[in-house]
């Protein structure tokens, strides 16, 4: 049995998604840093982009595993535990990236809400754009 190689279009779509995800996380973390006194990137765009990259990797690799492990608790808490999983991703990013600091539990709560809201808006914008392109391509 031979495995088929992914097409260039598939690879391009995956790379585009990764890039958009990285930029989306950078925007979300940047907005959180602008709005919250307790979120600090030391005034460095480089720190912001590294934090966005680490945050994206954690969300891609670790978060699905944690969501699966916490599924029984999510059922009991009606999904509230997954908010704390998202907050954990921010905390781990804070630990791993020097120069990216979040101070205080309340700041973690608000930063998680802001990152979620900004990513929701960015994802909807890019999702609608890609759906529009698919419709044009199939029409």
PDB file of C-alpha atoms in Angstrom:
ATOM      1  CA  UNK A   1       0.000   0.000   0.000  1.00  0.00           C
ATOM      2  CA  UNK A   2       1.461   3.330  -1.035  1.00  0.00           C
ATOM      3  CA  UNK A   3       0.932   6.496   0.872  1.00  0.00           C
ATOM      4  CA  UNK A   4       0.010   9.446  -1.232  1.00  0.00           C
ATOM      5  CA  UNK A   5       1.991  12.617  -0.759  1.00  0.00           C
ATOM      6  CA  UNK A   6       0.091  15.750   0.230  1.00  0.00           C
ATOM      7  CA  UNK A   7      -0.521  18.113  -2.633  1.00  0.00           C
ATOM      8  CA  UNK A   8       1.107  21.514  -2.854  1.00  0.00           C
ATOM      9  CA  UNK A   9      -2.274  23.078  -2.175  1.00  0.00           C
ATOM     10  CA  UNK A  10      -2.591  21.082   1.050  1.00  0.00           C
ATOM     11  CA  UNK A  11       0.895  22.062   2.183  1.00  0.00           C
ATOM     12  CA  UNK A  12       0.245  25.699   1.245  1.00  0.00           C
ATOM     13  CA  UNK A  13      -3.043  25.675   3.181  1.00  0.00           C
ATOM     14  CA  UNK A  14      -1.326  24.183   6.241  1.00  0.00           C
ATOM     15  CA  UNK A  15       1.512  26.716   6.153  1.00  0.00           C
ATOM     16  CA  UNK A  16      -0.981  29.529   5.676  1.00  0.00           C
ATOM     17  CA  UNK A  17      -2.986  28.300   8.669  1.00  0.00           C
ATOM     18  CA  UNK A  18       0.163  28.111  10.829  1.00  0.00           C
ATOM     19  CA  UNK A  19       1.200  31.621   9.799  1.00  0.00           C
ATOM     20  CA  UNK A  20      -2.279  33.044  10.405  1.00  0.00           C
ATOM     21  CA  UNK A  21      -2.415  31.272  13.774  1.00  0.00           C
ATOM     22  CA  UNK A  22       0.964  32.715  14.758  1.00  0.00           C
ATOM     23  CA  UNK A  23      -0.012  36.244  13.726  1.00  0.00           C
ATOM     24  CA  UNK A  24      -3.415  35.843  15.386  1.00  0.00           C
ATOM     25  CA  UNK A  25      -1.758  34.823  18.655  1.00  0.00           C
ATOM     26  CA  UNK A  26       0.679  37.736  18.368  1.00  0.00           C
ATOM     27  CA  UNK A  27      -2.233  40.145  17.875  1.00  0.00           C
ATOM     28  CA  UNK A  28      -4.154  38.609  20.783  1.00  0.00           C
ATOM     29  CA  UNK A  29      -1.184  38.715  23.154  1.00  0.00           C
ATOM     30  CA  UNK A  30      -0.354  42.245  21.982  1.00  0.00           C
ATOM     31  CA  UNK A  31      -3.908  43.426  22.665  1.00  0.00           C
ATOM     32  CA  UNK A  32      -3.754  41.821  26.117  1.00  0.00           C
ATOM     33  CA  UNK A  33      -0.433  43.597  26.759  1.00  0.00           C
ATOM     34  CA  UNK A  34      -1.921  46.924  25.653  1.00  0.00           C
ATOM     35  CA  UNK A  35      -5.096  46.602  27.716  1.00  0.00           C
ATOM     36  CA  UNK A  36      -3.745  45.023  30.892  1.00  0.00           C
ATOM     37  CA  UNK A  37      -1.067  46.542  33.104  1.00  0.00           C
ATOM     38  CA  UNK A  38      -0.097  43.094  34.365  1.00  0.00           C
ATOM     39  CA  UNK A  39       0.865  41.741  30.920  1.00  0.00           C
ATOM     40  CA  UNK A  40       4.330  42.844  29.851  1.00  0.00           C
ATOM     41  CA  UNK A  41       6.396  42.075  26.746  1.00  0.00           C
ATOM     42  CA  UNK A  42       9.181  44.492  27.755  1.00  0.00           C
ATOM     43  CA  UNK A  43       8.312  46.710  24.800  1.00  0.00           C
ATOM     44  CA  UNK A  44       9.788  44.199  22.370  1.00  0.00           C
ATOM     45  CA  UNK A  45       8.054  42.961  19.237  1.00  0.00           C
ATOM     46  CA  UNK A  46      10.538  40.080  19.197  1.00  0.00           C
ATOM     47  CA  UNK A  47       9.409  38.948  22.641  1.00  0.00           C
ATOM     48  CA  UNK A  48       5.786  39.230  21.531  1.00  0.00           C
ATOM     49  CA  UNK A  49       6.378  37.068  18.438  1.00  0.00           C
ATOM     50  CA  UNK A  50       8.366  34.463  20.398  1.00  0.00           C
ATOM     51  CA  UNK A  51       5.586  34.343  23.012  1.00  0.00           C
ATOM     52  CA  UNK A  52       3.011  33.940  20.222  1.00  0.00           C
ATOM     53  CA  UNK A  53       5.036  31.104  18.709  1.00  0.00           C
ATOM     54  CA  UNK A  54       5.399  29.286  22.046  1.00  0.00           C
ATOM     55  CA  UNK A  55       1.732  29.893  22.874  1.00  0.00           C
ATOM     56  CA  UNK A  56       0.723  28.500  19.480  1.00  0.00           C
ATOM     57  CA  UNK A  57       2.885  25.391  19.891  1.00  0.00           C
ATOM     58  CA  UNK A  58       1.463  24.774  23.371  1.00  0.00           C
ATOM     59  CA  UNK A  59      -2.089  25.224  22.074  1.00  0.00           C
ATOM     60  CA  UNK A  60      -1.437  22.868  19.169  1.00  0.00           C
ATOM     61  CA  UNK A  61       0.406  20.098  21.022  1.00  0.00           C
ATOM     62  CA  UNK A  62      -0.442  20.174  24.722  1.00  0.00           C
ATOM     63  CA  UNK A  63      -3.919  21.712  24.914  1.00  0.00           C
ATOM     64  CA  UNK A  64      -5.724  18.891  23.024  1.00  0.00           C
ATOM     65  CA  UNK A  65      -4.170  16.319  25.365  1.00  0.00           C
ATOM     66  CA  UNK A  66      -5.203  18.314  28.428  1.00  0.00           C
ATOM     67  CA  UNK A  67      -8.713  18.783  27.049  1.00  0.00           C
ATOM     68  CA  UNK A  68      -9.027  15.027  26.602  1.00  0.00           C
ATOM     69  CA  UNK A  69      -7.704  14.326  30.113  1.00  0.00           C
ATOM     70  CA  UNK A  70     -10.035  16.918  31.664  1.00  0.00           C
ATOM     71  CA  UNK A  71     -13.104  15.821  29.677  1.00  0.00           C
ATOM     72  CA  UNK A  72     -14.857  14.255  32.698  1.00  0.00           C
ATOM     73  CA  UNK A  73     -14.352  17.487  34.654  1.00  0.00           C
ATOM     74  CA  UNK A  74     -15.579  19.497  31.675  1.00  0.00           C
ATOM     75  CA  UNK A  75     -18.819  17.525  31.711  1.00  0.00           C
ATOM     76  CA  UNK A  76     -19.256  18.175  35.430  1.00  0.00           C
ATOM     77  CA  UNK A  77     -18.374  21.877  35.179  1.00  0.00           C
ATOM     78  CA  UNK A  78     -20.150  22.471  31.842  1.00  0.00           C
ATOM     79  CA  UNK A  79     -16.820  23.271  30.169  1.00  0.00           C
ATOM     80  CA  UNK A  80     -15.531  25.728  32.750  1.00  0.00           C
ATOM     81  CA  UNK A  81     -12.426  23.619  33.361  1.00  0.00           C
ATOM     82  CA  UNK A  82     -11.331  24.279  29.766  1.00  0.00           C
ATOM     83  CA  UNK A  83     -11.076  27.973  30.586  1.00  0.00           C
ATOM     84  CA  UNK A  84      -8.453  27.009  33.160  1.00  0.00           C
ATOM     85  CA  UNK A  85      -6.688  24.835  30.571  1.00  0.00           C
ATOM     86  CA  UNK A  86      -6.435  27.942  28.372  1.00  0.00           C
ATOM     87  CA  UNK A  87      -5.165  29.917  31.338  1.00  0.00           C
ATOM     88  CA  UNK A  88      -2.560  27.198  31.934  1.00  0.00           C
ATOM     89  CA  UNK A  89      -1.308  27.691  28.349  1.00  0.00           C
ATOM     90  CA  UNK A  90      -0.727  31.382  29.127  1.00  0.00           C
ATOM     91  CA  UNK A  91       1.026  30.504  32.382  1.00  0.00           C
ATOM     92  CA  UNK A  92       3.324  28.032  30.604  1.00  0.00           C
ATOM     93  CA  UNK A  93       4.084  30.654  27.957  1.00  0.00           C
ATOM     94  CA  UNK A  94       4.970  33.070  30.762  1.00  0.00           C
ATOM     95  CA  UNK A  95       7.315  30.451  32.261  1.00  0.00           C
ATOM     96  CA  UNK A  96       9.009  29.551  28.976  1.00  0.00           C
ATOM     97  CA  UNK A  97       9.502  32.986  27.384  1.00  0.00           C
ATOM     98  CA  UNK A  98      11.791  35.387  29.189  1.00  0.00           C
ATOM     99  CA  UNK A  99      10.563  38.938  28.851  1.00  0.00           C
ATOM    100  CA  UNK A 100       6.919  37.878  28.601  1.00  0.00           C
ATOM    101  CA  UNK A 101       5.348  38.338  32.020  1.00  0.00           C
ATOM    102  CA  UNK A 102       1.823  38.089  33.357  1.00  0.00           C
ATOM    103  CA  UNK A 103       1.416  39.239  36.953  1.00  0.00           C
ATOM    104  CA  UNK A 104      -1.518  38.234  39.134  1.00  0.00           C
ATOM    105  CA  UNK A 105      -4.332  35.719  38.940  1.00  0.00           C
ATOM    106  CA  UNK A 106      -6.878  38.356  37.904  1.00  0.00           C
ATOM    107  CA  UNK A 107      -4.611  39.376  35.040  1.00  0.00           C
ATOM    108  CA  UNK A 108      -4.462  35.743  33.888  1.00  0.00           C
ATOM    109  CA  UNK A 109      -8.263  35.613  33.868  1.00  0.00           C
ATOM    110  CA  UNK A 110      -8.602  38.807  31.831  1.00  0.00           C
ATOM    111  CA  UNK A 111      -5.716  37.898  29.520  1.00  0.00           C
ATOM    112  CA  UNK A 112      -7.365  34.540  28.796  1.00  0.00           C
ATOM    113  CA  UNK A 113     -10.665  36.270  27.974  1.00  0.00           C
ATOM    114  CA  UNK A 114      -8.939  38.849  25.744  1.00  0.00           C
ATOM    115  CA  UNK A 115      -6.873  36.228  23.896  1.00  0.00           C
ATOM    116  CA  UNK A 116     -10.012  34.147  23.351  1.00  0.00           C
ATOM    117  CA  UNK A 117     -12.029  37.139  22.089  1.00  0.00           C
ATOM    118  CA  UNK A 118      -9.329  38.432  19.723  1.00  0.00           C
ATOM    119  CA  UNK A 119      -8.711  34.934  18.318  1.00  0.00           C
ATOM    120  CA  UNK A 120     -12.462  34.478  17.857  1.00  0.00           C
ATOM    121  CA  UNK A 121     -12.657  37.657  15.762  1.00  0.00           C
ATOM    122  CA  UNK A 122      -9.512  36.880  13.734  1.00  0.00           C
ATOM    123  CA  UNK A 123     -10.586  33.263  13.132  1.00  0.00           C
ATOM    124  CA  UNK A 124     -14.018  34.388  11.923  1.00  0.00           C
ATOM    125  CA  UNK A 125     -12.490  36.932   9.551  1.00  0.00           C
ATOM    126  CA  UNK A 126     -10.081  34.403   8.025  1.00  0.00           C
ATOM    127  CA  UNK A 127     -12.682  31.627   7.991  1.00  0.00           C
ATOM    128  CA  UNK A 128     -15.126  33.813   6.079  1.00  0.00           C
ATOM    129  CA  UNK A 129     -12.404  34.883   3.641  1.00  0.00           C
ATOM    130  CA  UNK A 130     -11.355  31.284   2.951  1.00  0.00           C
ATOM    131  CA  UNK A 131     -15.003  30.183   2.559  1.00  0.00           C
ATOM    132  CA  UNK A 132     -15.550  32.982   0.051  1.00  0.00           C
ATOM    133  CA  UNK A 133     -12.490  31.881  -1.937  1.00  0.00           C
ATOM    134  CA  UNK A 134     -13.705  28.265  -1.985  1.00  0.00           C
ATOM    135  CA  UNK A 135     -17.110  29.330  -3.266  1.00  0.00           C
ATOM    136  CA  UNK A 136     -15.515  31.356  -6.047  1.00  0.00           C
ATOM    137  CA  UNK A 137     -13.197  28.466  -6.941  1.00  0.00           C
ATOM    138  CA  UNK A 138     -16.052  25.942  -7.090  1.00  0.00           C
ATOM    139  CA  UNK A 139     -18.534  28.201  -8.878  1.00  0.00           C
TER     140      UNK A 139
END
